[in-house]
Amino acid sequence: MTLSKQEMPNQSYLFETEQALNCEIEEQVMQLFASSSQASSIEEEIDEITNNFSQSFLSKSDPNTDIKLDSLVSNFSQSQIPIQPANFESYLKYLGNNVVAHSIHTSSPQFIGHMTSALPCFVRPVAKLMTAMNQNAVKIETAKALSFCEREALAMLHRLIYNFSDSFYAQHIQNNLSTLGILVSGGTVANITALWCARNAALGAKDEFGGVEKEGLAAALDFYGYKGAVIIGSELMHFSFDKAADLMGIGTHRLIKIPTDSNNRVDIQALRQAVVESRAQNLLIISVVGVAGTTDSGGVDSLFEIAEIAQEANVHFHVDAAWGGPLIFSQQHRHKLAGIEQADSVTIDGHKQLYLPMGIGMVFFRDPHKAGAIEKQASYTIRKGSFDLGKRALEGSRPGMALFLHAGLNLIGLKGYEFLIDEGIRKTQYMADRICTKPEFELLEEPDTNLLLYRYIPEPLRELVDKKQLTETENKLIDEFNERLQKTQRQIGRTFISRTTKTTTRFGKEIPIIALRAVLANPLTTEEDIDAVLNDQIQIASEIAWHFDC
Amino acid sequence: MTLSKQEMPNQSYLFETEQALNCEIEEQVMQLFASSSQASSIEEEIDEITNNFSQSFLSKSDPNTDIKLDSLVSNFSQSQIPIQPANFESYLKYLGNNVVAHSIHTSSPQFIGHMTSALPCFVRPVAKLMTAMNQNAVKIETAKALSFCEREALAMLHRLIYNFSDSFYAQHIQNNLSTLGILVSGGTVANITALWCARNAALGAKDEFGGVEKEGLAAALDFYGYKGAVIIGSELMHFSFDKAADLMGIGTHRLIKIPTDSNNRVDIQALRQAVVESRAQNLLIISVVGVAGTTDSGGVDSLFEIAEIAQEANVHFHVDAAWGGPLIFSQQHRHKLAGIEQADSVTIDGHKQLYLPMGIGMVFFRDPHKAGAIEKQASYTIRKGSFDLGKRALEGSRPGMALFLHAGLNLIGLKGYEFLIDEGIRKTQYMADRICTKPEFELLEEPDTNLLLYRYIPEPLRELVDKKQLTETENKLIDEFNERLQKTQRQIGRTFISRTTKTTTRFGKEIPIIALRAVLANPLTTEEDIDAVLNDQIQIASEIAWHFDC
C-alpha cells in the first residue's frame, strides 16, 4: 500500500518525497478538523452539495431506480482503502451517482410497503445538530443535559402508557435509582432488553445463590427447581423474539408460538392452555408476550385478556408495541390497546409511528426498579449512584437520539400524533374499500390498524375465487403470480408494495399463501397515491405473461 | 388532556371548537411534512437556528458549564406530552438554552478524558443527508445501494485486518452467503455478536440435535458433554463482556478474568493455565478474548501469544479492538496489534478512533461463514438467499451509518488515519513527559498507546512518594484528593480529565488506587492544551482545602 521501491530512484529522494507527502496529508486532514474559517468553508461547500442531494432525493416520487442488483454488486467491489484522502468534491459526486441515486425513496407517498414514511422536516437539521454535539449518552460525563432530557422524554411516553400519578412521576422521572424506560437502537434490542430484565428478575440472587446473572441459566433453573424456561406469545411475534430466545440461551424451541385467529390475534384459550401446561411441566415462564401491531398485518392481540392470564400466573407480561404503540395517542383507536397499561414492559419504536429517523427503539417498565436486574458498573465510567444512563442498558456508547424524541413529542404534540395515527387508519380503510371494489384484487382480511393484506387474482381465476371453487393447485399459481408481480413492481420502481406469507385456512386446512402487504403511515400518501399504486399493479399484472391465458 | 366539559357552554360549541382546533392541528402537522416550498422554508429556518447552535457549540473551548445536576433535574421534570404542537421557534430557543447550552463539548481540545474527539467537518452534512435518505439497512427493499456500500466499507477494514488475497475479496465482498463484517450500534453489540456467533458455532446442530440456537444452552452443553461454558480474557476486558456472559446465560462467574501485568497486558502464563484448567474441567471455552486497547489505560494484550493458545486449544479467538483497532493504520504502531490477523472475530468502533459520530460499531469475521451461526429469517422481509443485511445481525431495523464509514475511509484515507493515530500517540508521550517533569504529578505507568494514567500528589506527601515511604493511609488520602480534584475540575468545566480505579502493587499487595485518566485522540488538542489541562489541575488542587496543610 506504499509506493514500491522499484519506483524510487534512491533513498534520499524517497525520504524527501515521503516527507512532502506526509505534510500534504497532514494539511488535508487538519483542514477537515480545524475550526478555522477554512474548515467551515469546506463544511459549507459539502453542506451545499449534500443539501442538493437531499432535496432532489426527497422530491422524487419513484420509490426506486431500475438498476439491477448485479450492477450494484460490481459498483461496490473495492476492498482496498484509498491511500490518500480523496478530494471531497469528487467523492461527493461519486456518492451522489452511486449511493444516493440508487437508494430507496422510503419517504415516497407511493412507497407504501414498509414501515417507513416521510419524516417531519425538523429531523434533518436536528440530525446535524446531534452530530455536531456528538454526545455519548452512556454517561453524564459525556452527555450532561441530554441525560436528563432523555429521561424526561421517556417519562412522557411512560405516562401515556401507564398514566400513574403526578407524585409517581415526581418521584421517578429524574431519580437515578429508577428506570422508566431505556432508549435503544431499535425494537429488537428493546424486546431483548425487556426479556433479559424479566429473566434476571425471575431468577435473581437468593441466599448464597448469585442469581442467573452470575451463575448462568442452567444453574439458576436448577436452583429454583425449574426444568427449563419458556417465552409464550403469538405465532406472529416479531423475529426478534427468536433472536432473544437464541441469544439468552433459552433456545428457539422454547419460544412457544400460539396460533392466531383470522384477525391475526393470538388465540387466548390456547395461550392460557400453554401457560397451564408450562407450569404443569415445571417450566419457568420468562414472559408472556402480547403483540400490538404484528409486523405482518398490524393485528393487535387482546392485551387485556393476556394481562389477566399473566397476572393469574404471576409472570412477566411484555407487550411488543414497536409498531402499534402510538395508537395510544388516538382517542378513537387507543381502545385497541386496552390492557397495555398492565404490561410489565412495553416496546415502542420511535422510527416507526413516531415519525423519527431510524435508530430509536424504547422499552418502558411498569416497575421503575425492574431494570435493576441487568445493572452493571465499570470503574472507568459507569458508577453506581450516578446518573449514567449506561448502567442499565444492553448497549454502551450511543448517540443522543433523545434529541429527536424530545423534539418530536414537543413539535408534533399529542394532538399532532393523534392526527397522524387517525389518518393512517382512515387511508387504510379507503384502500381496503378500493380493493373490494376492484375485481383484480382479493382482500385477505379486514385491516385491524394500518396494514393491509391482499392479493392479485389473474383474470381466468376470478370466477373460481368468487365462487370459492379454487383448487389448491390453482391457489399455488396465484401465489406464484403475486410473487412475480411484487418482484416486477419493485424492479420497475414506480410504486412499491411488500409481500409476506400469511397462514390461512383454505381447502379445509391451514396453508401459507403469498400476500401483498401495504403499510399506510406516510402522511404524504393521498387517496390518489393509493389508486396509483393499485393501478400500477393492475398494469404490471397485465404485462406479466400468464400461462393460463389463451 | 382535552378541555373539560365544564369549560364548554354547550355541545355544538364544543363540536365547532374541536373542529377548528383539529383543522389547525392538521395544518400545523402537515406543514412539517409537506414537500412544498412552505415546508422547505420552515426547514431552512430551523436549519439556520440549529446551525447557529452548532457553530457556537463547536467554537466553545470549555468542556462544560458549571450548572449543577440539581438544576438539570428540575429543568427536566415534565411528564406530560404537550397537547398542541409547539411553535418551532420557541421550542428551539428552549432547546438551545436548556439542552445545547449544558451539553458536554466532547470535541473540545481540552476535553481529554474520554474517547471522544473533534470530528471531521463532513460528518455533519452527511448526518443530514443520511436522515434525509432514512434508509433502513435491515433489508434491500429499504436500503438498496447502501447495502452494497456497507459491505464494501466493511470489506476494506476486513482487508486491513486480515489482508487476504484479491480473489478472496472478489469471492466474498458482495456474496450474500458471506459476512465479512456486521455494522452495529456500538462496540458492546459487536462484542456480544462475536461471542454469540462463537457459542452457536461451537454448539451447532448435529444429527438429531438442533444445536444451542434451537435447544438452548443447557441442552447443548449436555449434548456435547460439557459441564459448563466459559469465556476467558484479561481482567481489564470491557464491561460489555459481563453483559454478554449474563445475557447469553453463561453467567458472569464463568467469565474468567485473568490478571494483568504492570503494562495492563493479560498474563499469558495465567491465561494458558486457565485454558488448560477449563479443558480439564470439561468446560466449553466459548472464546478466548484479547484486548487491543483497554478502556482504562489503552493497554494492548500480546495478541500473537493469545492466538497461539487459542489455536492450540482449537477455540474461538476474539479481539476487542473497539478502541485500539485503528492502530493498524499506522506503520509505526501496527506491530503492537501483531496477531490480530489470527483472530476469528474482531470488534472495532467507528465512533472512536475512526473519528465518526456515535453509533458505529463493527465486528469482523475471519471466516466469512461464521455469522451463519446466528442467521434468522422472517417471512415479511428477511429472506434466505437475499442480500438483506438483517439476516445475520443482533439488531433489526437500523440507520444507514455505513455512509459515515464509507465517507471516512475515502475522505481521510489510509494515510490520513495513519497521521491521526501517530499524532495521538506522539502527544500522549508529550503529556507523559510533562507529567514526569512536574513535581505535582505521579505518572502511574508508561503509556502503551494514547491513554495515560497519572495522579496528583498533594505537596506534603511528595517527598514520601519520591522516597517510596508512603503509608497505606496516606495513599488513601491521595485517592480521596484525586477523586475530589477530578470532580471539582469537572464541575468547574474549564478542562476535563476522567478518573478510574487502577489495580497496582503497593505495600506488598494488590490495591486499587484512584487514577486520573487522559485520552489523547483529538487532533485539535495541542501541546499548549495539554499544558493548560495540567496547569488547571494544579490550580484547582491549590484551591482544594487539604487537611494536611498548616
PDB file of N, CA and C in Angstrom, chain A residues 271 275 279 288 305-318 342 344:
ATOM      1  N   LEU A 271     -53.395 -19.799  24.448  1.00  0.00           N
ATOM      2  CA  LEU A 271     -52.347 -19.153  25.238  1.00  0.00           C
ATOM      3  C   LEU A 271     -52.483 -19.541  26.711  1.00  0.00           C
ATOM      4  N   VAL A 275     -49.832 -21.687  29.096  1.00  0.00           N
ATOM      5  CA  VAL A 275     -49.352 -21.241  30.405  1.00  0.00           C
ATOM      6  C   VAL A 275     -49.563 -22.353  31.426  1.00  0.00           C
ATOM      7  N   ARG A 279     -46.549 -24.543  33.321  1.00  0.00           N
ATOM      8  CA  ARG A 279     -46.449 -24.614  34.773  1.00  0.00           C
ATOM      9  C   ARG A 279     -46.527 -26.063  35.245  1.00  0.00           C
ATOM     10  N   VAL A 288     -44.907 -13.732  29.183  1.00  0.00           N
ATOM     11  CA  VAL A 288     -45.979 -13.889  28.214  1.00  0.00           C
ATOM     12  C   VAL A 288     -45.927 -12.620  27.376  1.00  0.00           C
ATOM     13  N   GLU A 305     -56.876  -9.419  27.934  1.00  0.00           N
ATOM     14  CA  GLU A 305     -57.016 -10.826  28.326  1.00  0.00           C
ATOM     15  C   GLU A 305     -55.668 -11.464  28.633  1.00  0.00           C
ATOM     16  N   ILE A 306     -54.647 -11.080  27.855  1.00  0.00           N
ATOM     17  CA  ILE A 306     -53.312 -11.638  28.123  1.00  0.00           C
ATOM     18  C   ILE A 306     -52.809 -11.154  29.480  1.00  0.00           C
ATOM     19  N   ALA A 307     -53.104  -9.889  29.776  1.00  0.00           N
ATOM     20  CA  ALA A 307     -52.682  -9.327  31.070  1.00  0.00           C
ATOM     21  C   ALA A 307     -53.276 -10.131  32.215  1.00  0.00           C
ATOM     22  N   GLU A 308     -54.531 -10.490  32.060  1.00  0.00           N
ATOM     23  CA  GLU A 308     -55.212 -11.290  33.091  1.00  0.00           C
ATOM     24  C   GLU A 308     -54.530 -12.633  33.295  1.00  0.00           C
ATOM     25  N   ILE A 309     -54.217 -13.275  32.176  1.00  0.00           N
ATOM     26  CA  ILE A 309     -53.549 -14.591  32.245  1.00  0.00           C
ATOM     27  C   ILE A 309     -52.202 -14.464  32.936  1.00  0.00           C
ATOM     28  N   ALA A 310     -51.459 -13.430  32.550  1.00  0.00           N
ATOM     29  CA  ALA A 310     -50.133 -13.232  33.140  1.00  0.00           C
ATOM     30  C   ALA A 310     -50.242 -12.948  34.635  1.00  0.00           C
ATOM     31  N   GLN A 311     -51.230 -12.144  34.979  1.00  0.00           N
ATOM     32  CA  GLN A 311     -51.400 -11.812  36.400  1.00  0.00           C
ATOM     33  C   GLN A 311     -51.768 -13.037  37.225  1.00  0.00           C
ATOM     34  N   GLU A 312     -52.697 -13.825  36.699  1.00  0.00           N
ATOM     35  CA  GLU A 312     -53.095 -15.049  37.405  1.00  0.00           C
ATOM     36  C   GLU A 312     -51.896 -15.964  37.623  1.00  0.00           C
ATOM     37  N   ALA A 313     -51.052 -16.047  36.599  1.00  0.00           N
ATOM     38  CA  ALA A 313     -49.901 -16.953  36.673  1.00  0.00           C
ATOM     39  C   ALA A 313     -48.704 -16.284  37.340  1.00  0.00           C
ATOM     40  N   ASN A 314     -48.856 -15.005  37.627  1.00  0.00           N
ATOM     41  CA  ASN A 314     -47.786 -14.237  38.268  1.00  0.00           C
ATOM     42  C   ASN A 314     -46.497 -14.239  37.430  1.00  0.00           C
ATOM     43  N   VAL A 315     -46.662 -14.017  36.136  1.00  0.00           N
ATOM     44  CA  VAL A 315     -45.482 -13.954  35.267  1.00  0.00           C
ATOM     45  C   VAL A 315     -45.408 -12.603  34.556  1.00  0.00           C
ATOM     46  N   HIS A 316     -44.217 -12.299  34.093  1.00  0.00           N
ATOM     47  CA  HIS A 316     -43.952 -11.040  33.399  1.00  0.00           C
ATOM     48  C   HIS A 316     -44.803 -10.967  32.119  1.00  0.00           C
ATOM     49  N   PHE A 317     -45.351  -9.786  31.882  1.00  0.00           N
ATOM     50  CA  PHE A 317     -46.155  -9.559  30.677  1.00  0.00           C
ATOM     51  C   PHE A 317     -45.477  -8.460  29.855  1.00  0.00           C
ATOM     52  N   HIS A 318     -44.975  -8.870  28.698  1.00  0.00           N
ATOM     53  CA  HIS A 318     -44.315  -7.900  27.821  1.00  0.00           C
ATOM     54  C   HIS A 318     -45.189  -7.628  26.605  1.00  0.00           C
ATOM     55  N   GLN A 342     -51.284  -2.661  31.787  1.00  0.00           N
ATOM     56  CA  GLN A 342     -50.995  -3.747  32.730  1.00  0.00           C
ATOM     57  C   GLN A 342     -49.659  -4.415  32.414  1.00  0.00           C
ATOM     58  N   ASP A 344     -45.839  -5.346  32.095  1.00  0.00           N
ATOM     59  CA  ASP A 344     -44.640  -5.083  32.895  1.00  0.00           C
ATOM     60  C   ASP A 344     -43.596  -4.346  32.065  1.00  0.00           C
TER      61      ASP A 344
END
